[in-house]
């Protein structure tokens, strides 16, 4: 199967930060080669260590994102829940810290619609290329 992807550029805010109303543009990504996952990609400022397209990516279940639109979901490094006024609250945890972000629910819904068009719910295993995943793991990446 040919690789296909869906990408949604959207502004998020960090309601628990000292600048809760300052938006940051992030990308929500889906790729048919990882049919169970969604990726939230944050841009990094360009520096000697990071090029102009450097990002930090958080991968989590696409179903978690979908379920969190309706009710609190997740109990690990990523949780998702409905927020106020058309927002979706996503909390990311790792290495003893956490960050909560607020994303526009309409953008997330559109992204999910695109991803479910590419890989319908329940058919993810048909798109998973186990041999390619094992080859990547053996190659160290």
CSV table of C-alpha atoms in Angstrom, one decimal, residues 1-6 29-38 62-63 66 111-129:
chain,number,residue,atom,x,y,z
A,1,UNK,CA,0.0,0.0,0.0
A,2,UNK,CA,1.2,3.5,-0.8
A,3,UNK,CA,2.1,5.7,2.1
A,4,UNK,CA,-0.4,8.5,2.7
A,5,UNK,CA,-0.6,11.2,5.3
A,6,UNK,CA,-2.9,13.9,6.8
A,29,UNK,CA,0.1,14.4,11.8
A,30,UNK,CA,-1.1,11.0,10.7
A,31,UNK,CA,0.7,8.6,8.4
A,32,UNK,CA,-0.6,5.3,7.1
A,33,UNK,CA,2.7,3.6,7.9
A,34,UNK,CA,1.8,4.2,11.7
A,35,UNK,CA,-1.9,3.5,11.4
A,36,UNK,CA,-2.6,3.5,15.2
A,37,UNK,CA,-0.8,6.8,16.0
A,38,UNK,CA,-1.3,10.5,15.8
A,62,UNK,CA,-5.3,8.1,17.3
A,63,UNK,CA,-8.2,6.5,19.2
A,66,UNK,CA,-10.8,10.6,19.2
A,111,UNK,CA,-7.9,16.1,11.2
A,112,UNK,CA,-9.5,12.9,12.6
A,113,UNK,CA,-11.9,12.8,9.7
A,114,UNK,CA,-9.0,13.0,7.2
A,115,UNK,CA,-7.1,10.2,9.1
A,116,UNK,CA,-10.2,7.9,9.3
A,117,UNK,CA,-10.7,8.4,5.6
A,118,UNK,CA,-7.1,7.2,5.0
A,119,UNK,CA,-7.4,4.3,7.5
A,120,UNK,CA,-10.9,3.5,8.7
A,121,UNK,CA,-11.4,2.6,12.4
A,122,UNK,CA,-10.9,-1.1,12.9
A,123,UNK,CA,-8.8,-1.6,9.8
A,124,UNK,CA,-5.5,-0.4,11.2
A,125,UNK,CA,-3.9,-3.8,11.2
A,126,UNK,CA,-4.3,-4.0,7.4
A,127,UNK,CA,-2.0,-1.0,7.0
A,128,UNK,CA,0.7,-2.1,9.5
A,129,UNK,CA,3.8,-3.4,7.8
